mmCIF file of C-alpha atoms in Angstrom:
data_model
loop_
_atom_site.group_PDB
_atom_site.id
_atom_site.type_symbol
_atom_site.label_atom_id
_atom_site.label_comp_id
_atom_site.label_asym_id
_atom_site.label_seq_id
_atom_site.Cartn_x
_atom_site.Cartn_y
_atom_site.Cartn_z
ATOM 1 C CA MET A 4 -5.240 0.706 -0.493
ATOM 2 C CA PHE A 5 -2.719 -2.161 -0.194
ATOM 3 C CA ASP A 6 -4.744 -3.371 2.787
ATOM 4 C CA ASN A 7 -7.991 -3.299 0.816
ATOM 5 C CA ILE A 8 -6.565 -5.225 -2.114
ATOM 6 C CA PHE A 9 -5.238 -7.954 0.125
ATOM 7 C CA LYS A 10 -8.166 -7.734 2.577
ATOM 8 C CA LYS A 11 -5.960 -7.860 5.610
ATOM 9 C CA LYS A 12 -3.437 -5.783 7.452
ATOM 10 C CA ASN A 13 -0.554 -7.569 9.034
ATOM 11 C CA GLU A 14 0.078 -5.520 12.159
ATOM 12 C CA SER A 15 3.101 -7.556 13.237
ATOM 13 C CA ASN A 16 5.294 -6.205 10.444
ATOM 14 C CA SER A 17 3.775 -2.809 9.731
ATOM 15 C CA SER A 18 7.212 -1.115 9.545
ATOM 16 C CA GLU A 19 9.421 -4.164 9.117
ATOM 17 C CA LEU A 20 12.175 -3.954 6.485
ATOM 18 C CA ILE A 21 11.265 -6.055 3.452
ATOM 19 C CA THR A 22 14.169 -8.265 2.361
ATOM 20 C CA GLU A 23 12.274 -10.537 0.001
ATOM 21 C CA ILE A 24 9.081 -10.390 -1.985
ATOM 22 C CA PRO A 25 7.267 -13.700 -1.666
ATOM 23 C CA GLU A 26 5.503 -14.968 -4.775
ATOM 24 C CA SER A 27 2.324 -16.967 -5.179
ATOM 25 C CA TRP A 28 0.221 -15.714 -8.069
ATOM 26 C CA SER A 29 -3.485 -16.214 -8.627
ATOM 27 C CA VAL A 30 -5.532 -15.202 -11.656
ATOM 28 C CA SER A 31 -9.068 -13.848 -11.560
ATOM 29 C CA THR A 32 -11.213 -13.176 -14.585
ATOM 30 C CA GLY A 33 -14.048 -10.786 -15.213
ATOM 31 C CA GLU A 34 -15.276 -8.217 -17.696
ATOM 32 C CA ASN A 35 -14.508 -4.578 -18.335
ATOM 33 C CA ASN A 36 -16.801 -2.755 -20.776
ATOM 34 C CA GLY A 37 -17.846 -6.087 -22.275
ATOM 35 C CA LYS A 38 -14.255 -7.246 -22.812
ATOM 36 C CA PRO A 39 -12.469 -9.993 -20.859
ATOM 37 C CA MET A 40 -10.314 -8.879 -17.959
ATOM 38 C CA PHE A 41 -7.526 -10.824 -16.270
ATOM 39 C CA VAL A 42 -6.211 -9.769 -12.861
ATOM 40 C CA ARG A 43 -3.042 -11.433 -11.614
ATOM 41 C CA LYS A 44 -2.505 -10.971 -7.900
ATOM 42 C CA ASN A 45 0.511 -11.984 -5.853
ATOM 43 C CA VAL A 46 -1.435 -13.403 -2.908
ATOM 44 C CA ALA A 47 1.838 -13.968 -1.055
ATOM 45 C CA CYS A 48 1.910 -10.193 -0.542
ATOM 46 C CA ASP A 49 -0.758 -10.761 2.128
ATOM 47 C CA LYS A 50 2.259 -11.274 4.388
ATOM 48 C CA ILE A 51 3.469 -7.721 3.817
ATOM 49 C CA ALA A 52 0.183 -5.846 3.296
ATOM 50 C CA GLY A 53 -0.009 -2.870 5.612
ATOM 51 C CA ASN A 54 3.726 -2.253 5.647
ATOM 52 C CA LYS A 55 4.005 1.503 6.215
ATOM 53 C CA ASN A 56 7.206 1.657 4.136
ATOM 54 C CA TYR A 57 5.116 1.007 1.005
ATOM 55 C CA SER A 58 2.342 3.537 1.494
ATOM 56 C CA THR A 59 2.510 5.208 -1.931
ATOM 57 C CA ASN A 60 0.416 3.629 -4.691
ATOM 58 C CA CYS A 61 1.645 4.073 -8.273
ATOM 59 C CA GLY A 62 0.786 2.522 -11.586
ATOM 60 C CA ILE A 63 2.157 1.938 -15.041
ATOM 61 C CA ALA A 64 -0.256 1.269 -17.888
ATOM 62 C CA PHE A 65 0.591 0.288 -21.458
ATOM 63 C CA LYS A 66 -1.638 0.413 -24.485
ATOM 64 C CA MET A 67 -0.963 -2.696 -26.540
ATOM 65 C CA LEU A 68 -0.022 -2.100 -30.162
ATOM 66 C CA SER A 69 -1.683 -5.257 -31.514
ATOM 67 C CA PRO A 70 -4.287 -6.661 -29.127
ATOM 68 C CA ASN A 71 -6.551 -9.429 -30.363
ATOM 69 C CA ALA A 72 -10.275 -8.842 -31.000
ATOM 70 C CA ASP A 73 -10.987 -9.340 -27.270
ATOM 71 C CA GLY A 74 -8.458 -6.652 -26.318
ATOM 72 C CA LEU A 75 -5.960 -9.190 -24.958
ATOM 73 C CA PRO A 76 -2.276 -9.488 -25.881
ATOM 74 C CA ASP A 77 -1.345 -11.178 -29.131
ATOM 75 C CA ILE A 78 2.089 -12.475 -28.177
ATOM 76 C CA GLU A 79 2.925 -13.380 -31.783
ATOM 77 C CA ASN A 80 2.556 -9.709 -32.760
ATOM 78 C CA GLU A 81 3.946 -8.281 -29.503
ATOM 79 C CA PRO A 82 6.532 -10.731 -28.127
ATOM 80 C CA GLU A 83 8.320 -7.870 -26.360
ATOM 81 C CA LEU A 84 5.357 -7.432 -23.981
ATOM 82 C CA ASP A 85 6.562 -10.307 -21.783
ATOM 83 C CA ASN A 86 10.110 -8.921 -21.798
ATOM 84 C CA LEU A 87 8.795 -5.492 -20.863
ATOM 85 C CA GLU A 88 6.906 -6.997 -17.940
ATOM 86 C CA ASP A 89 10.009 -8.834 -16.746
ATOM 87 C CA ASP A 90 11.983 -5.589 -16.968
ATOM 88 C CA ILE A 91 9.386 -3.726 -14.887
ATOM 89 C CA PHE A 92 9.562 -6.316 -12.118
ATOM 90 C CA ASP A 93 13.366 -6.484 -12.231
ATOM 91 C CA PHE A 94 13.869 -2.730 -12.381
ATOM 92 C CA LEU A 95 11.388 -1.817 -9.638
ATOM 93 C CA GLU A 96 11.626 -4.747 -7.220
ATOM 94 C CA SER A 97 15.349 -5.578 -7.453
ATOM 95 C CA ASP A 98 16.304 -3.623 -4.320
ATOM 96 C CA PHE A 99 12.825 -3.614 -2.731
ATOM 97 C CA ASN A 100 12.140 0.040 -3.520
ATOM 98 C CA SER A 101 8.800 -1.044 -4.964
ATOM 99 C CA ILE A 102 6.450 -4.021 -4.970
ATOM 100 C CA VAL A 103 4.283 -4.999 -7.953
ATOM 101 C CA PRO A 104 1.506 -7.141 -6.459
ATOM 102 C CA ILE A 105 -1.103 -6.840 -9.241
ATOM 103 C CA THR A 106 -1.300 -6.726 -13.021
ATOM 104 C CA ILE A 107 -4.530 -6.060 -14.894
ATOM 105 C CA THR A 108 -4.991 -6.908 -18.564
ATOM 106 C CA THR A 109 -8.115 -5.759 -20.396
ATOM 107 C CA SER A 110 -9.420 -3.720 -23.324
ATOM 108 C CA GLY A 111 -6.045 -3.401 -25.056
ATOM 109 C CA PHE A 112 -4.172 -2.311 -21.932
ATOM 110 C CA ARG A 113 -1.924 -3.868 -19.302
ATOM 111 C CA GLU A 114 -1.598 -2.063 -15.979
ATOM 112 C CA PHE A 115 0.861 -2.729 -13.178
ATOM 113 C CA VAL A 116 -0.277 -1.724 -9.691
ATOM 114 C CA ILE A 117 2.782 -0.733 -7.684
ATOM 115 C CA TYR A 118 3.518 0.248 -4.096
ATOM 116 C CA THR A 119 6.712 2.155 -3.459
ATOM 117 C CA LYS A 120 8.601 3.459 -0.467
ATOM 118 C CA ASP A 121 10.506 6.184 -2.343
ATOM 119 C CA LEU A 122 8.423 8.029 -4.934
ATOM 120 C CA ALA A 123 11.367 10.118 -6.166
ATOM 121 C CA GLU A 124 13.375 6.956 -6.859
ATOM 122 C CA PHE A 125 10.347 5.354 -8.526
ATOM 123 C CA ASN A 126 10.057 8.398 -10.822
ATOM 124 C CA VAL A 127 13.771 8.257 -11.704
ATOM 125 C CA ARG A 128 13.424 4.592 -12.637
ATOM 126 C CA LEU A 129 10.267 5.292 -14.603
ATOM 127 C CA GLU A 130 12.041 8.004 -16.629
ATOM 128 C CA ASN A 131 14.928 5.635 -17.345
#
């Protein structure tokens, strides 16, 4: 799936140890059930797409408590949403156990698409 999202498989590093997660974010817009949708994609992950160490796809989705009428975050009513996102990236990517290359915001939800190399460790971190 990682390959499909990034539309390329980098054969030269298919099992290479990841020691940094490059960042270069793009934002795409669209609609989901008549509501706006924003997809943020770390296009720099093209460089590591296809890495066999990150073959397990996971996700975390949050229902927003106070979305605006379009189903998007209302930061004034939910300022902790940005902090929560920062914590997810820090907690999951800090030692390269997981990579979070995509976030999707639409219809009162924010979802983080995650690839992990150790599902048991991902689950421990998720419980914590």
